[in-house]
Amino acid sequence: MKNQFITDAKGRKIGVILPINHYNKMMEQLEELEDIRAYDEATKINEEAIPADHAFLEIESKRHDLRR
């Protein structure tokens, strides 16, 4: 991968230019890492799981209460 650096007047690197395909791949990997971290956090909690449809109903109910 060939990167280009942006430098300031003193020659210090202050930015980088990446090929778009490398940037997109990096963003996909970051998203996947965030999902893994969220999963790990969720599995640390020792609460009983509830069905997704019940969770969505509870979320919508709380949103409705906040609008009042």
mmCIF file of C-alpha atoms in Angstrom:
data_model
loop_
_atom_site.group_PDB
_atom_site.id
_atom_site.type_symbol
_atom_site.label_atom_id
_atom_site.label_comp_id
_atom_site.label_asym_id
_atom_site.label_seq_id
_atom_site.Cartn_x
_atom_site.Cartn_y
_atom_site.Cartn_z
ATOM 1 C CA MET A 1 0.000 0.000 0.000
ATOM 2 C CA LYS A 2 1.427 3.349 -0.998
ATOM 3 C CA ASN A 3 0.378 6.173 1.298
ATOM 4 C CA GLN A 4 0.943 9.866 0.818
ATOM 5 C CA PHE A 5 1.576 12.066 3.805
ATOM 6 C CA ILE A 6 0.558 15.650 4.345
ATOM 7 C CA THR A 7 3.183 17.660 6.199
ATOM 8 C CA ASP A 8 3.215 21.024 7.897
ATOM 9 C CA ALA A 9 5.703 23.826 7.209
ATOM 10 C CA LYS A 10 8.263 22.097 9.450
ATOM 11 C CA GLY A 11 7.964 18.768 7.642
ATOM 12 C CA ARG A 12 5.998 17.027 10.416
ATOM 13 C CA LYS A 13 3.408 14.517 9.249
ATOM 14 C CA ILE A 14 -0.065 15.838 10.025
ATOM 15 C CA GLY A 15 -2.234 13.722 7.735
ATOM 16 C CA VAL A 16 -2.282 10.805 5.356
ATOM 17 C CA ILE A 17 -3.901 10.071 2.006
ATOM 18 C CA LEU A 18 -4.970 6.460 1.497
ATOM 19 C CA PRO A 19 -6.223 4.699 -1.610
ATOM 20 C CA ILE A 20 -10.031 4.563 -1.329
ATOM 21 C CA ASN A 21 -10.173 0.763 -1.433
ATOM 22 C CA HIS A 22 -7.809 0.570 1.563
ATOM 23 C CA TYR A 23 -9.820 3.186 3.419
ATOM 24 C CA ASN A 24 -13.073 1.292 2.769
ATOM 25 C CA LYS A 25 -11.550 -1.996 3.928
ATOM 26 C CA MET A 26 -10.203 -0.313 7.062
ATOM 27 C CA MET A 27 -13.649 1.133 7.844
ATOM 28 C CA GLU A 28 -15.292 -2.285 7.373
ATOM 29 C CA GLN A 29 -12.776 -3.845 9.741
ATOM 30 C CA LEU A 30 -13.359 -1.093 12.288
ATOM 31 C CA GLU A 31 -17.115 -1.701 12.130
ATOM 32 C CA GLU A 32 -16.556 -5.409 12.656
ATOM 33 C CA LEU A 33 -14.306 -4.702 15.637
ATOM 34 C CA GLU A 34 -16.979 -2.440 17.160
ATOM 35 C CA ASP A 35 -19.533 -5.228 16.731
ATOM 36 C CA ILE A 36 -17.212 -7.692 18.460
ATOM 37 C CA ARG A 37 -16.647 -5.279 21.345
ATOM 38 C CA ALA A 38 -20.393 -4.671 21.702
ATOM 39 C CA TYR A 39 -21.007 -8.430 21.741
ATOM 40 C CA ASP A 40 -18.299 -8.938 24.355
ATOM 41 C CA GLU A 41 -19.834 -6.217 26.542
ATOM 42 C CA ALA A 42 -23.315 -7.674 26.152
ATOM 43 C CA THR A 43 -22.172 -11.159 27.136
ATOM 44 C CA LYS A 44 -20.541 -9.830 30.334
ATOM 45 C CA ILE A 45 -23.963 -8.883 31.672
ATOM 46 C CA ASN A 46 -25.592 -11.774 33.484
ATOM 47 C CA GLU A 47 -29.148 -10.822 32.599
ATOM 48 C CA GLU A 48 -31.642 -13.175 31.068
ATOM 49 C CA ALA A 49 -32.052 -12.663 27.334
ATOM 50 C CA ILE A 50 -35.439 -11.562 26.000
ATOM 51 C CA PRO A 51 -36.839 -12.180 22.528
ATOM 52 C CA ALA A 52 -36.008 -9.453 19.983
ATOM 53 C CA ASP A 53 -39.661 -8.618 19.298
ATOM 54 C CA HIS A 54 -40.209 -7.948 23.014
ATOM 55 C CA ALA A 55 -37.104 -5.772 23.121
ATOM 56 C CA PHE A 56 -38.309 -3.727 20.139
ATOM 57 C CA LEU A 57 -41.725 -3.252 21.746
ATOM 58 C CA GLU A 58 -40.064 -2.042 24.953
ATOM 59 C CA ILE A 59 -37.836 0.379 23.033
ATOM 60 C CA GLU A 60 -40.807 1.793 21.105
ATOM 61 C CA SER A 61 -42.775 2.141 24.319
ATOM 62 C CA LYS A 62 -39.967 4.131 25.938
ATOM 63 C CA ARG A 63 -39.635 6.339 22.832
ATOM 64 C CA HIS A 64 -43.352 7.024 22.998
ATOM 65 C CA ASP A 65 -43.063 7.988 26.680
ATOM 66 C CA LEU A 66 -40.217 10.401 25.915
ATOM 67 C CA ARG A 67 -42.325 12.231 23.297
ATOM 68 C CA ARG A 68 -44.918 13.183 25.879
#
